[in-house]
CSV table of C-alpha atoms in Angstrom, one decimal:
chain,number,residue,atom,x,y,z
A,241,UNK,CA,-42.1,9.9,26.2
A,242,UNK,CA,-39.8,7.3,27.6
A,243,UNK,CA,-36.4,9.1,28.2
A,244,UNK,CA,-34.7,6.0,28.5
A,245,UNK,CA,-34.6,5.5,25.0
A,246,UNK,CA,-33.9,8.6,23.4
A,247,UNK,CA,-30.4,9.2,22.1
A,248,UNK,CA,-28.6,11.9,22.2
A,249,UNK,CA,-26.7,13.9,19.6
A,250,UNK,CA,-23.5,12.8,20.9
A,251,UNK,CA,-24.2,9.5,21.1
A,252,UNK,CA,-25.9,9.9,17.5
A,253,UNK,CA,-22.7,11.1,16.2
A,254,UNK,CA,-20.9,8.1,17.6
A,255,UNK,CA,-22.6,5.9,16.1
A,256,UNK,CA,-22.6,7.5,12.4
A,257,UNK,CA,-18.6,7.1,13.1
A,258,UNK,CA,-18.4,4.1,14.0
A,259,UNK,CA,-21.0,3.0,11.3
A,260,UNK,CA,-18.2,5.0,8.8
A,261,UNK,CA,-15.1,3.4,10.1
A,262,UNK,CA,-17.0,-0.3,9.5
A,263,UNK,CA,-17.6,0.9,6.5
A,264,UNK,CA,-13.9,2.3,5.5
A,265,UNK,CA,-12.2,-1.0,7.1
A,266,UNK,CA,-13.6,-2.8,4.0
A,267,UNK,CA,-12.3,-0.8,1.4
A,268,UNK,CA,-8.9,-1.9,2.6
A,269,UNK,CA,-10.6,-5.7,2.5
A,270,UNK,CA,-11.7,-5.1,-1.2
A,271,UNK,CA,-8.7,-3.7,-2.9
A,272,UNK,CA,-5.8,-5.3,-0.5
A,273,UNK,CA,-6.5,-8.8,-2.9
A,274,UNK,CA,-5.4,-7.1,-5.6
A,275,UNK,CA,-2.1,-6.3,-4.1
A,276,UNK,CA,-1.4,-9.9,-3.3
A,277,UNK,CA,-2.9,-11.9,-6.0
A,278,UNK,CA,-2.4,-9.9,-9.0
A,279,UNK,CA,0.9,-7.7,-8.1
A,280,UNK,CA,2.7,-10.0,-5.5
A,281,UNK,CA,2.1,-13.5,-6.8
A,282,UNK,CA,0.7,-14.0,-10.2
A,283,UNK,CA,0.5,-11.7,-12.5
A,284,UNK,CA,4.7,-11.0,-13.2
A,285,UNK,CA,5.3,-14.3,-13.8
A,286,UNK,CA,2.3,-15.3,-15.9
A,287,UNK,CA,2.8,-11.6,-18.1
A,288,UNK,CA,6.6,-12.4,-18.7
A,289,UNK,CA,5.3,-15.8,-20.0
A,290,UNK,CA,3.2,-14.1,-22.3
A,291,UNK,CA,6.0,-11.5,-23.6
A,292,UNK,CA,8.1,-14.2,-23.9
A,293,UNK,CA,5.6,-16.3,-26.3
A,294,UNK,CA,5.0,-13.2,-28.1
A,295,UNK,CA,8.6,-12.6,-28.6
A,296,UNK,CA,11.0,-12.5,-31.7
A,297,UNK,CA,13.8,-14.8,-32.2
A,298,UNK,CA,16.0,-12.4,-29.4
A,299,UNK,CA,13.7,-12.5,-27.2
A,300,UNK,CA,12.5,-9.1,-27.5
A,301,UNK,CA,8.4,-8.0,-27.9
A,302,UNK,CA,7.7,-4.8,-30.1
A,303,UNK,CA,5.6,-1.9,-28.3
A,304,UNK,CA,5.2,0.4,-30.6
A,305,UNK,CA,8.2,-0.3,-32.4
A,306,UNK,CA,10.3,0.1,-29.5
A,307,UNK,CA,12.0,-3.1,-28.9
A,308,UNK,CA,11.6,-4.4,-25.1
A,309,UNK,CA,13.3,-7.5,-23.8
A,310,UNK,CA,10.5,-10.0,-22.9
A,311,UNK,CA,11.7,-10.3,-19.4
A,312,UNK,CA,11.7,-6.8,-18.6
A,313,UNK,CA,7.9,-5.8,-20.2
A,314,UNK,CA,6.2,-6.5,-16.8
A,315,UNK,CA,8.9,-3.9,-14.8
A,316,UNK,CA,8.2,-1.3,-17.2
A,317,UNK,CA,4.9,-1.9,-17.3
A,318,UNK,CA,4.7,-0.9,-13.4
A,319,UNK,CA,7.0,2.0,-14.1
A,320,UNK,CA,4.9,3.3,-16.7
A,321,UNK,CA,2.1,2.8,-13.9
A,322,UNK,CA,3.6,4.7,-11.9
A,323,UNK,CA,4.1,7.8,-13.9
A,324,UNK,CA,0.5,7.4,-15.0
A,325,UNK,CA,-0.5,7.8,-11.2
A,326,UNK,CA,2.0,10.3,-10.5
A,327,UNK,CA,0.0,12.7,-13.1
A,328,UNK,CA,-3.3,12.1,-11.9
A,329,UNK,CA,-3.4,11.7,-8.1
A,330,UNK,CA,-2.4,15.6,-7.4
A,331,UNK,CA,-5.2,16.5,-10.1
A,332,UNK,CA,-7.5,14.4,-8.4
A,333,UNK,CA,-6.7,15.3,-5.2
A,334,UNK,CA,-7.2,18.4,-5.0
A,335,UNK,CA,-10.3,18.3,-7.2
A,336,UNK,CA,-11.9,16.1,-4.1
A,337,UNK,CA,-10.7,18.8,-1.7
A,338,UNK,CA,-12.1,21.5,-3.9
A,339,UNK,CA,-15.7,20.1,-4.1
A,340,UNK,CA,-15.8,17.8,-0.9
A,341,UNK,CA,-17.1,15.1,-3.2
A,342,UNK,CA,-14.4,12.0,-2.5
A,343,UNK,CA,-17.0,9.8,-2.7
A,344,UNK,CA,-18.0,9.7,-6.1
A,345,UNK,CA,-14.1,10.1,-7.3
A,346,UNK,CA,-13.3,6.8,-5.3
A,347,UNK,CA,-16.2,5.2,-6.7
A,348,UNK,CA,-14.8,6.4,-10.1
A,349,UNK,CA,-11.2,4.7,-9.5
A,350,UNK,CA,-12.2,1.7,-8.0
A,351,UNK,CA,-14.5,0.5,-10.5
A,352,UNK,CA,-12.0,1.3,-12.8
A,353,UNK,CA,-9.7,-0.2,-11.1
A,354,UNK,CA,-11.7,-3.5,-10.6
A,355,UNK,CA,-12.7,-4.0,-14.3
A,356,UNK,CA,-9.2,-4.1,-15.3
A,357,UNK,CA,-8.2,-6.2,-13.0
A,358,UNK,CA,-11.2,-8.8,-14.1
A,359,UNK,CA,-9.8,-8.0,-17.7
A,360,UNK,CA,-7.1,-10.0,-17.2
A,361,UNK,CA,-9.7,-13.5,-17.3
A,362,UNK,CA,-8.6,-12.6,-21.2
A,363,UNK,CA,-4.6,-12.3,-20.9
A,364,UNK,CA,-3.6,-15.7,-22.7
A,365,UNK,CA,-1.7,-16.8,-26.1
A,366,UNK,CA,0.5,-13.3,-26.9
A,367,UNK,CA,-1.7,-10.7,-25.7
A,368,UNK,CA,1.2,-8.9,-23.9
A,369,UNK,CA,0.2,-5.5,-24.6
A,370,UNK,CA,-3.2,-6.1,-23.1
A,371,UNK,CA,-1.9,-7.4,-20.4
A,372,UNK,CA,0.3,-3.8,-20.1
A,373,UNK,CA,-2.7,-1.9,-20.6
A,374,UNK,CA,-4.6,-3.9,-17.7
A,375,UNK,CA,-2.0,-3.5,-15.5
A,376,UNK,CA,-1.1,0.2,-16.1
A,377,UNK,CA,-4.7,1.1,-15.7
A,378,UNK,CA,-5.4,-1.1,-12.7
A,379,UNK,CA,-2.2,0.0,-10.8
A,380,UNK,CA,-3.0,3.7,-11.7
A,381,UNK,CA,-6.3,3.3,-10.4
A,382,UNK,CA,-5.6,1.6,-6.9
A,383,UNK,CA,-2.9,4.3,-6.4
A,384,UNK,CA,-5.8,7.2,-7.0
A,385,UNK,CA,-8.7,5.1,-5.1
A,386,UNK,CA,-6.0,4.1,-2.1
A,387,UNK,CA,-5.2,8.4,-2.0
A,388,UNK,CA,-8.5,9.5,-1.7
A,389,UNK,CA,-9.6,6.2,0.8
A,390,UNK,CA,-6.6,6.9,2.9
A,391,UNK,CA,-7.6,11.4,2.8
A,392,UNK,CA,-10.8,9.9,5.0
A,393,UNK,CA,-9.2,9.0,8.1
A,394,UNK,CA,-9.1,12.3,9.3
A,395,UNK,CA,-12.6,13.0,8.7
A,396,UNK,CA,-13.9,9.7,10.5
A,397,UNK,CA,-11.7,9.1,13.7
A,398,UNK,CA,-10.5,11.5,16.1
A,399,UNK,CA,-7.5,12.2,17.1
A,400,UNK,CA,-7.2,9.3,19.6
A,401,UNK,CA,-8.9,6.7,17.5
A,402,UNK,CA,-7.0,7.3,14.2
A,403,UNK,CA,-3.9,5.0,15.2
A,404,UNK,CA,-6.2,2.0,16.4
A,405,UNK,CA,-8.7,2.5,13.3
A,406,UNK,CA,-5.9,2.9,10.6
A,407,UNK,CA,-4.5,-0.8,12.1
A,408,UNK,CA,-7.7,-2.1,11.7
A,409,UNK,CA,-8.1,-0.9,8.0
A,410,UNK,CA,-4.5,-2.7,7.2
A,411,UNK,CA,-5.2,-5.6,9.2
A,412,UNK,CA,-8.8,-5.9,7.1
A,413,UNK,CA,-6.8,-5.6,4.2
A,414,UNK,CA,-4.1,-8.4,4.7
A,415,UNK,CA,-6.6,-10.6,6.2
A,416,UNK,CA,-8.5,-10.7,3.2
A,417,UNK,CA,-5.5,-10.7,1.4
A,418,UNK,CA,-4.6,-14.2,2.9
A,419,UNK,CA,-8.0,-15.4,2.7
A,420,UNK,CA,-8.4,-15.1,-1.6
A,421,UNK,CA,-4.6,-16.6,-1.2
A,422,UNK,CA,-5.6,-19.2,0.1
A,423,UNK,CA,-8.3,-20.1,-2.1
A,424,UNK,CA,-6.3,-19.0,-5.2
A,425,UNK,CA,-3.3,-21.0,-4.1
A,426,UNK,CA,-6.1,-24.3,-3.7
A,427,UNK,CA,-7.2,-24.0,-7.7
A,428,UNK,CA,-3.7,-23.2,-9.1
A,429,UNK,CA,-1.9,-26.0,-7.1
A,430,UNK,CA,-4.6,-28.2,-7.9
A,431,UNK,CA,-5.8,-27.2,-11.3
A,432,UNK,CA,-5.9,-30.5,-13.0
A,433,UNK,CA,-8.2,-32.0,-10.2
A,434,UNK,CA,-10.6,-29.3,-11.2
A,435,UNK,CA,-10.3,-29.8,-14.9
A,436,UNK,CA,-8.7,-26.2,-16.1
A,437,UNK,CA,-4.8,-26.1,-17.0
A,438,UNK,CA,-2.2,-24.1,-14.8
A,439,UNK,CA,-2.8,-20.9,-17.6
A,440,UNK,CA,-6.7,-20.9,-16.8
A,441,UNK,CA,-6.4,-21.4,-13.4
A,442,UNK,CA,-4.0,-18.2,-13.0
A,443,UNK,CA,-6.3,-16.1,-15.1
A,444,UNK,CA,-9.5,-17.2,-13.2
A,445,UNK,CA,-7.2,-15.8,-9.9
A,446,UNK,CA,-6.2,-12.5,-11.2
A,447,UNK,CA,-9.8,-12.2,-12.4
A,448,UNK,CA,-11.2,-13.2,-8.8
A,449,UNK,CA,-9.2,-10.2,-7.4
A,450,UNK,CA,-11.4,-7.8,-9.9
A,451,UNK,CA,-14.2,-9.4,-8.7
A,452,UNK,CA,-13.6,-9.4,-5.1
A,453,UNK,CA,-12.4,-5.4,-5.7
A,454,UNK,CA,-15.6,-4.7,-7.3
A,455,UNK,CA,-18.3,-6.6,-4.8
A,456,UNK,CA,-16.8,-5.6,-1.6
A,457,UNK,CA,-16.0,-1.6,-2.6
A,458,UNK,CA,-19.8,-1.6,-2.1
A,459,UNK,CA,-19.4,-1.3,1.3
A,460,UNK,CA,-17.7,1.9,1.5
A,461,UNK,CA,-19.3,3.5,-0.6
A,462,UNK,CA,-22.8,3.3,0.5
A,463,UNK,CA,-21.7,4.2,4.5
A,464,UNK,CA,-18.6,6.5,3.7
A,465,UNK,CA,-20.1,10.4,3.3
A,466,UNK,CA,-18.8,13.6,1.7
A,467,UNK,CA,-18.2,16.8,4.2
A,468,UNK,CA,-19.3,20.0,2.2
A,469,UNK,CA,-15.8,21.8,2.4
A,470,UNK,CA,-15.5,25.9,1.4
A,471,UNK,CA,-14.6,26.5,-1.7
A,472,UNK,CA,-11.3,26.4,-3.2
A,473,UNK,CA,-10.0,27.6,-6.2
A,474,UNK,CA,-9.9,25.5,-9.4
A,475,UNK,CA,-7.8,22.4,-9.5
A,476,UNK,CA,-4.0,22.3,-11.5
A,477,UNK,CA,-3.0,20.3,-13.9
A,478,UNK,CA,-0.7,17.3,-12.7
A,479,UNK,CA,2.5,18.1,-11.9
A,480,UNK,CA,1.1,21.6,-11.7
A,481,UNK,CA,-1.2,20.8,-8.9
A,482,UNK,CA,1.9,18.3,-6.8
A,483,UNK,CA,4.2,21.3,-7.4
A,484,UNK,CA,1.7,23.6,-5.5
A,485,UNK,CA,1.2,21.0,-2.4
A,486,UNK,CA,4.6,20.6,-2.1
A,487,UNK,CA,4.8,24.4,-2.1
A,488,UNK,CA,1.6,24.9,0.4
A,489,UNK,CA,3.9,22.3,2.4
A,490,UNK,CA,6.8,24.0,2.5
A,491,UNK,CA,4.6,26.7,5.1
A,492,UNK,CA,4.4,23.5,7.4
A,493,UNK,CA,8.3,21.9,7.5
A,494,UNK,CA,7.4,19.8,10.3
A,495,UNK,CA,4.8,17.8,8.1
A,496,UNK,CA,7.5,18.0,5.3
A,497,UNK,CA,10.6,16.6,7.7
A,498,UNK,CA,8.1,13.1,8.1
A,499,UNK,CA,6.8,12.8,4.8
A,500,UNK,CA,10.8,12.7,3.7
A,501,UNK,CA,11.6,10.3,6.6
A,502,UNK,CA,8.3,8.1,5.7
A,503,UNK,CA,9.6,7.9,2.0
A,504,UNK,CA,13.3,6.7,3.3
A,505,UNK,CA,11.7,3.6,5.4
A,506,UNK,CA,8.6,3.5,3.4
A,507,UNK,CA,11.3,2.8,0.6
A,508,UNK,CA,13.3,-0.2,2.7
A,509,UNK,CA,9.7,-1.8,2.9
A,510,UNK,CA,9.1,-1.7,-0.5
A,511,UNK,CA,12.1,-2.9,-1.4
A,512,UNK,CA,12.5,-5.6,0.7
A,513,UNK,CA,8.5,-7.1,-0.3
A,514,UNK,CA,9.7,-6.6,-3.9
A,515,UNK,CA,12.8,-8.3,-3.3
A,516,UNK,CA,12.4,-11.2,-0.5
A,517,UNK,CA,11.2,-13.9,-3.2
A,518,UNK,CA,14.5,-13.1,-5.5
A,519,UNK,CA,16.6,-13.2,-2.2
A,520,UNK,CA,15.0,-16.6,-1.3
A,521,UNK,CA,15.0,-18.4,-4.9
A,522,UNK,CA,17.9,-17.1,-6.2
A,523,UNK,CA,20.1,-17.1,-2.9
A,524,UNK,CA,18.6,-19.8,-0.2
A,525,UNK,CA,18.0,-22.0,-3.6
A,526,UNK,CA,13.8,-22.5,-2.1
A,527,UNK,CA,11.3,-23.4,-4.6
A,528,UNK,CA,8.3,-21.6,-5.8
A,529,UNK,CA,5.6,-23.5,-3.8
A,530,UNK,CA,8.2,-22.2,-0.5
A,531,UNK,CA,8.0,-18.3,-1.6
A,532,UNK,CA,4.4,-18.6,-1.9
A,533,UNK,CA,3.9,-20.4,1.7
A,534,UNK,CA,6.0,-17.5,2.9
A,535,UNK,CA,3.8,-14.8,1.6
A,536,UNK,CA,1.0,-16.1,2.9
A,537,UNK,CA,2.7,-16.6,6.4
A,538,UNK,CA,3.5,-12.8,5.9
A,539,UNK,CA,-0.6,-11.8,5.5
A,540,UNK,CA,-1.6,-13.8,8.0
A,541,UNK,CA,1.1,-12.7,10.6
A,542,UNK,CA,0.6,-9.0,9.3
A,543,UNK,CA,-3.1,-8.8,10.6
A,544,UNK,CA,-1.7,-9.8,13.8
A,545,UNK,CA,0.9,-7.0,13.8
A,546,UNK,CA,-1.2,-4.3,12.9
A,547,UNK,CA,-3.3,-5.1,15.6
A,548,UNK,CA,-0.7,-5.3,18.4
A,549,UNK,CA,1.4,-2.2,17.1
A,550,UNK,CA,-1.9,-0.2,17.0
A,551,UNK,CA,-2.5,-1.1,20.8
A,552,UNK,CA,1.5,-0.3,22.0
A,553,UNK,CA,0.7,3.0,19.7
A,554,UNK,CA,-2.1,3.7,22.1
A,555,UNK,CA,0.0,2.9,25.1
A,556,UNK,CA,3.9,4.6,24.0
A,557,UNK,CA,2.5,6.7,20.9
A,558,UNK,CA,2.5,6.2,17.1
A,559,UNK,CA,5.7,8.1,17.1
A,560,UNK,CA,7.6,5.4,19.5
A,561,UNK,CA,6.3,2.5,18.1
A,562,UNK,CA,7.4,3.2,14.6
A,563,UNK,CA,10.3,3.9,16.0
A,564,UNK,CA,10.4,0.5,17.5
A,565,UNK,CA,8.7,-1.1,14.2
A,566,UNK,CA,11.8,0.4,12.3
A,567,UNK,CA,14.5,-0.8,14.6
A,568,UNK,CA,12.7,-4.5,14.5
A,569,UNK,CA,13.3,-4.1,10.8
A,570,UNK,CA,17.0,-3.6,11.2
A,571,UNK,CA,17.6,-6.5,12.7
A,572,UNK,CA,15.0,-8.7,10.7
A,573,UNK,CA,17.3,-8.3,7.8
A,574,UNK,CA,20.8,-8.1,9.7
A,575,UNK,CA,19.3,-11.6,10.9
A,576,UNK,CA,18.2,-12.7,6.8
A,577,UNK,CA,22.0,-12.2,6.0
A,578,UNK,CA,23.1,-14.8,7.7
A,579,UNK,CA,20.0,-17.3,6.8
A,580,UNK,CA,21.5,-20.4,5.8
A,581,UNK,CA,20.6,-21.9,2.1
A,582,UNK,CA,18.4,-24.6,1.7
A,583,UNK,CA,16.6,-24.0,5.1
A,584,UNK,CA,12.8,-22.9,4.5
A,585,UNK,CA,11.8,-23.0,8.6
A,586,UNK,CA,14.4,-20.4,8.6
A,587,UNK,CA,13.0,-18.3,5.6
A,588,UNK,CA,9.8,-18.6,7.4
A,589,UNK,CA,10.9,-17.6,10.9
A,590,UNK,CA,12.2,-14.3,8.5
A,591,UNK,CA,9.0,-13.9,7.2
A,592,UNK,CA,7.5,-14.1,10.2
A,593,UNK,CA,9.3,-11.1,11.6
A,594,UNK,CA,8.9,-9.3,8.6
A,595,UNK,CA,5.1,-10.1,8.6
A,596,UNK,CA,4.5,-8.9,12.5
A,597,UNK,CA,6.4,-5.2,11.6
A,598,UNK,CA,4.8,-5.1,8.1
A,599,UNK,CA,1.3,-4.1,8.6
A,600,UNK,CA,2.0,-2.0,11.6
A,601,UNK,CA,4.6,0.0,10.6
A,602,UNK,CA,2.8,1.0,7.7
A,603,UNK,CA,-0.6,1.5,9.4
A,604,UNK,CA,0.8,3.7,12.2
A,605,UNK,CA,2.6,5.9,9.6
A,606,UNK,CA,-0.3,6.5,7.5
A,607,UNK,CA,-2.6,7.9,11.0
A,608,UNK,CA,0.4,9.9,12.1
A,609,UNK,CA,1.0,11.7,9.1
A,610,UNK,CA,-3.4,12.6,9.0
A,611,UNK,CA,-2.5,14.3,12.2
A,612,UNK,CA,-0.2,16.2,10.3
A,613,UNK,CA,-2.2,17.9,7.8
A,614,UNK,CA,-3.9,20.8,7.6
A,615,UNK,CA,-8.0,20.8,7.5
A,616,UNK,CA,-9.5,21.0,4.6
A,617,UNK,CA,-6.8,20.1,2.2
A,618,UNK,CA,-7.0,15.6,2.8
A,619,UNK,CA,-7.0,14.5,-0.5
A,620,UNK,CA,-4.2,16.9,-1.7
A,621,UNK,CA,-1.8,16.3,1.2
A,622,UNK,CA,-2.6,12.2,0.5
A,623,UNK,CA,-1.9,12.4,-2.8
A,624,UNK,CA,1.8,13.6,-1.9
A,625,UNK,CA,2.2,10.9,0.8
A,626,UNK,CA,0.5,8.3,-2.0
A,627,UNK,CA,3.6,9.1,-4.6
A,628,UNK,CA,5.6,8.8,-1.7
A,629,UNK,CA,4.6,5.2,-1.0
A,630,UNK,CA,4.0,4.3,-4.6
A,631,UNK,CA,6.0,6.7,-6.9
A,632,UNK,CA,9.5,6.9,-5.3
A,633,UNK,CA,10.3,3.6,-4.4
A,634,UNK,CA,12.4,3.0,-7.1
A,635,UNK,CA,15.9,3.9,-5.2
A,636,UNK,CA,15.5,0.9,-2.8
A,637,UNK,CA,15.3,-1.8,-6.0
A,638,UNK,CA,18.3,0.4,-7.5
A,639,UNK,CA,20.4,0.0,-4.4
A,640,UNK,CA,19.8,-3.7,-4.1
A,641,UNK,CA,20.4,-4.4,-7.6
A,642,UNK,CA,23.6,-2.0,-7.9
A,643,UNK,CA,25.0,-3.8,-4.6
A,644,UNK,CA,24.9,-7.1,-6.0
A,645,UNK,CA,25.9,-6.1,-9.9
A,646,UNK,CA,29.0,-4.9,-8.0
A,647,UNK,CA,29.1,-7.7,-5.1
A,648,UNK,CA,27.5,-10.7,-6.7
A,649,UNK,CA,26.3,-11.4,-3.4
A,650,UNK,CA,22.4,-10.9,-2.4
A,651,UNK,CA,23.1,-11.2,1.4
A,652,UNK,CA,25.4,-8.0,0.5
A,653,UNK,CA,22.3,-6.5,-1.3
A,654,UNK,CA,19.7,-7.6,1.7
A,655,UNK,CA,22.2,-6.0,3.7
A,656,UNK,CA,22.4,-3.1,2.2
A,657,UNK,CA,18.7,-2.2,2.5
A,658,UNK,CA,19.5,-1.4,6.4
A,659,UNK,CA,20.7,2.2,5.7
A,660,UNK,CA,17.0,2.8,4.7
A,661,UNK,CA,15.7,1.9,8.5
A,662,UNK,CA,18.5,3.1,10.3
A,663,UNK,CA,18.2,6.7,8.1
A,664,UNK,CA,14.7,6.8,8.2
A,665,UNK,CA,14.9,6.0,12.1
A,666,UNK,CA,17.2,8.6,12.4
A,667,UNK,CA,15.2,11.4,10.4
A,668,UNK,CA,11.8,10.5,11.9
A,669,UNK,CA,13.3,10.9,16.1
A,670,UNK,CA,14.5,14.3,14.9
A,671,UNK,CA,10.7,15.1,14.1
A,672,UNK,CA,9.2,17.1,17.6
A,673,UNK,CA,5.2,16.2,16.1
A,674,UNK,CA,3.3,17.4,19.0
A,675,UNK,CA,4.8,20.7,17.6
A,676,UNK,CA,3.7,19.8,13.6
A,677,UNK,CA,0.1,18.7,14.6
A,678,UNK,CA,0.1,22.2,16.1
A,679,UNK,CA,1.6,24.3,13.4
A,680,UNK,CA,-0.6,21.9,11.0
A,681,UNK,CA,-3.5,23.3,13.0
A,682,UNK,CA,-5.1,20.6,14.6
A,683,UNK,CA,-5.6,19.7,18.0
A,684,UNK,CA,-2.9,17.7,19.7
A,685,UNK,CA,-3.6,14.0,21.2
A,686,UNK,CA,-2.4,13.6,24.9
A,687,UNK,CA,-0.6,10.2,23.5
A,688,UNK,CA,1.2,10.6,20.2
C-alpha cells in the first residue's frame, strides 16, 4: 500500500469541518437577501401602499375589526412577528437540543420561511392582510432558522476558528446581500425598459428573495450534520421553555452579564439600520434613489469589515475588537450629527463607517457568546441570544422617536442612540470571559 496517500483520521476530520463550515457560510448567503430586499428596502413601502389603497376614507384598514392606521400596518406587522418568534424559538430550541436533530428543524423553517417570502409575487391591489400574513410568517421563520443556524458554530469550528468562521458566514451573507441588490435595484429602476410597471417589478424582487432563500439553503443542508446528543427531558412550551433557559442561565452569570451587554449595543445597531434612511430623508432632505445607494455601499463595505475585524479578533481577541467595533460606532454617529443637509458624499462617507463596524461587530459577538455556552444545550442558549437580537430591540426605536417627539430634532435623536454603545461598552469590559468560557465548561482559547 502506498502510505503516501493514506489519510489520516485527523486529517479526515479536518476536512469533514471544513467541508461543514463551506457548507454553513451559505446559509447566511441564502437567507441574508431576505433581510435586505424584502425587510430593508422594499417590502415597507410597497405594503403601506397597499394598506393605504385598501383603506377607508380616514385612512384606516380593518383587521379583524380592529381599526389600524394604514401607515402603521407594516410596524405592527413586524411586532406581531416578533411575538410570534418569541413563542416558538425557545420551543424549538430546545426540542433540537433534546433530539440532536437541528437539521431537519432548519430545513423545516427555512422552507417555510422561503415560500412566504415568494408569496409576496401575489401582494398587489388591497391584499394587505396577505401581505401581514407573509410577512409574519416569513419574519418568524428566519428568526427560528437563523437560531438554530447560528446553535451550529460550536459544533463545527473550534475554539480558535469560531471568530474567523462566524466573519466569513456574515460576510457570505452581506455579499450576497449586495449582489441580489444590485440586480433588484437594475429591474425596479428600470422597469419600463423591461416592460413591467414599478408594482411588478417590486413584487418580482421580494419574490426573487424566496427564491434565492429556497435554492441556496440546499447547500447547508445536504453538508451540515446532526451530533447524536444524550437525552434530555421533554421540551416546554414557549415562554415556558425561555423561562427555564434563562433560569439554567442564571447558574452561569458570566454568560448572563454578555448576553445583557450584547442586547444594549445589539439594540444601538438595530436601531440605527432601522432608522438611518428616516435620518437621511427626513433630516439631510436626500432622495430615495440616495438611501438606496447607501445601503448598498453599507453590504458591500460590510463584507469587507467582517473580514478585517475577524483577523484583528485573531490578533487582539474577539473581546477587544468589539470593544473597539463599539467605540468606532460612537463616533460614527457623534460624526452623523453634525452631517450637513443636502450633502450625499457625506451620508455616504457615514455609511461607509457604519458599513466597515456593521458586519464585524455583529459576527464577532455572535462566536464569543458560542464560547460561552454550555455543551449540549446550542439551540436553547441561541434561541435566548436570537430574542435578544430580534425580540428586544424595540427600546432603541422608542428612544429615538421619544427624543425627537420631545426635541423635534433627529440629530438630537441620532445622538441619543450613543448611550447604547457607550453602556454596552461599558457592561461588556466589565465581563472577565476567559473565566465564563470556563465556568460554561469549555476549554479556553489562548487569544480571546
Amino acid at each position: 500500500m502506498d502510505t503516501d496517500t493514506v489519510r489520516s483520521p485527523a486529517a479526515d476530520d479536518t476536512a469533514g469541518r471544513r467541508r461543514e463550515q463551506r457548507g454553513w457560510y451559505f446559509y447566511d448567503w441564502a437567507c441574508s437577501v431576505y433581510s435586505t430586499t424584502v425587510v430593508t428596502v422594499f417590502l415597507g413601502p410597497y405594503l403601506t401602499t397597499v394598506a393605504e389603497a385598501a383603506a377607508d376614507a380616514d385612512g384606516f384598514v380593518h383587521p379583524l375589526g380592529v381599526p389600524v392606521r394604514a401607515g402603521s400596518f407594516f410596524a405592527y406587522a413586524v411586532s406581531l412577528s416578533v411575538v410570534v418568534a418569541v413563542l416558538v424559538m425557545p420551543l424549538v430550541g430546545a426540542a433540537a437540543d433534546r433530539t440532536g436533530r437541528k437539521k431537519p428543524l432548519l430545513a423545516a423553517a427555512a422552507y417555510t420561511g422561503a415560500a412566504a417570502t415568494a408569496g409576496m409575487f401575489f401582494l398587489d391591489g388591497d391584499r394587505y392582510l396577505l401581505g401581514g400574513l407573509l410577512l409574519v410568517v416569513a419574519n418568524a421563520a428566519q428568526s427560528v432558522a437563523m437560531m438554530l443556524y447560528n446553535s451550529y458554530l460550536p459544533q463545527i469550528a473550534p475554539p480558535e476558528e469560531r471568530d474567523a468562521v462566524s466573519s466569513r458566514g456574515w460576510a457570505f451573507g452581506y455579499a450576497a446581500g449586495a449582489l441580489v441588490l444590485v440586480a433588484n435595484l437594475v429591474l425596479y429602476t428600470g422597469h419600463d425598459s423591461f416592460g413591467v410597471s414599478e408594482g411588478m417589478a417590486v413584487r418580482i424582487c421580494l419574490a426573487s428573495a424566496g427564491l434565492w432563500w429556497g435554492a441556496f439553503a440546499l447547500i447547508p443542508l445536504r453538508r451540515l450534520r446532526d451530533r447524536r446528543t444524550p437525552a434530555r427531558e421533554a421540551a416546554l412550551p414557549g415562554f415556558r421553555q425561555l423561562a427555564a433557559t434563562v433560569r439554567d442561565m442564571r447558574r452561569h452569570p458570566l454568560t448572563l452579564a454578555f448576553l445583557l451587554a450584547y442586547l444594549v449595543y445589539n439594540d444601538g445597531i438595530q436601531t440605527v439600520i432601522s432608522q438611518a434612511s428616516v435620518y437621511g430623508s427626513k433630516e439631510l432632505g436626500l432622495g430615495q434613489s440616495t438611501l438606496i445607494m447607501a445601503v448598498l455601499l453599507v453590504q458591500v463595505l460590510a463584507v469587507a469589515g467582517a473580514l478585517l475585524l475577524g483577523r484583528l479578533a485573531r490578533r487582539y481577541g474577539a473581546k477587544r475588537t468589539i470593544l473597539g467595533s463599539l467605540v468606532a460606532w460612537t463616533l460614527t454617529l457623534a460624526a452623523g450629527y453634525f452631517l450637513p443637509a443636502g450633502a450625499p458624499v457625506w451620508f455616504f462617507v457615514l455609511a461607509a463607517g457604519i458599513g466597515l463596524v456593521l458586519g464585524g461587530s455583529q459576527a464577532l459577538s455572535r462566536s464569543l457568546f458560542s464560547h460561552l455556552v454550555p455543551p449540549g444545550k446550542e439551540a436553547e442558549y441561541f434561541s435566548a441570544y436570537e430574542i435578544s437580537d430580534r425580540g428586544l430591540s424595540w427600546l432603541g426605536p422608542l428612544l429615538f422617536g421619544l427624543t425627537y417627539q420631545l426635541t423635534g430634532s433627529y440629530r438630537d435623536a441620532i445622538l441619543s442612540l450613543v448611550g447604547f454603545f457607550v453602556l454596552g461598552f461599558v457592561l461588556l469590559a466589565r465581563v472577565p470571559v476567559r473565566r465564563a468560557i470556563a465556568d460554561a465548561g469549555n476549554p479556553v482559547p489562548q487569544r480571546i
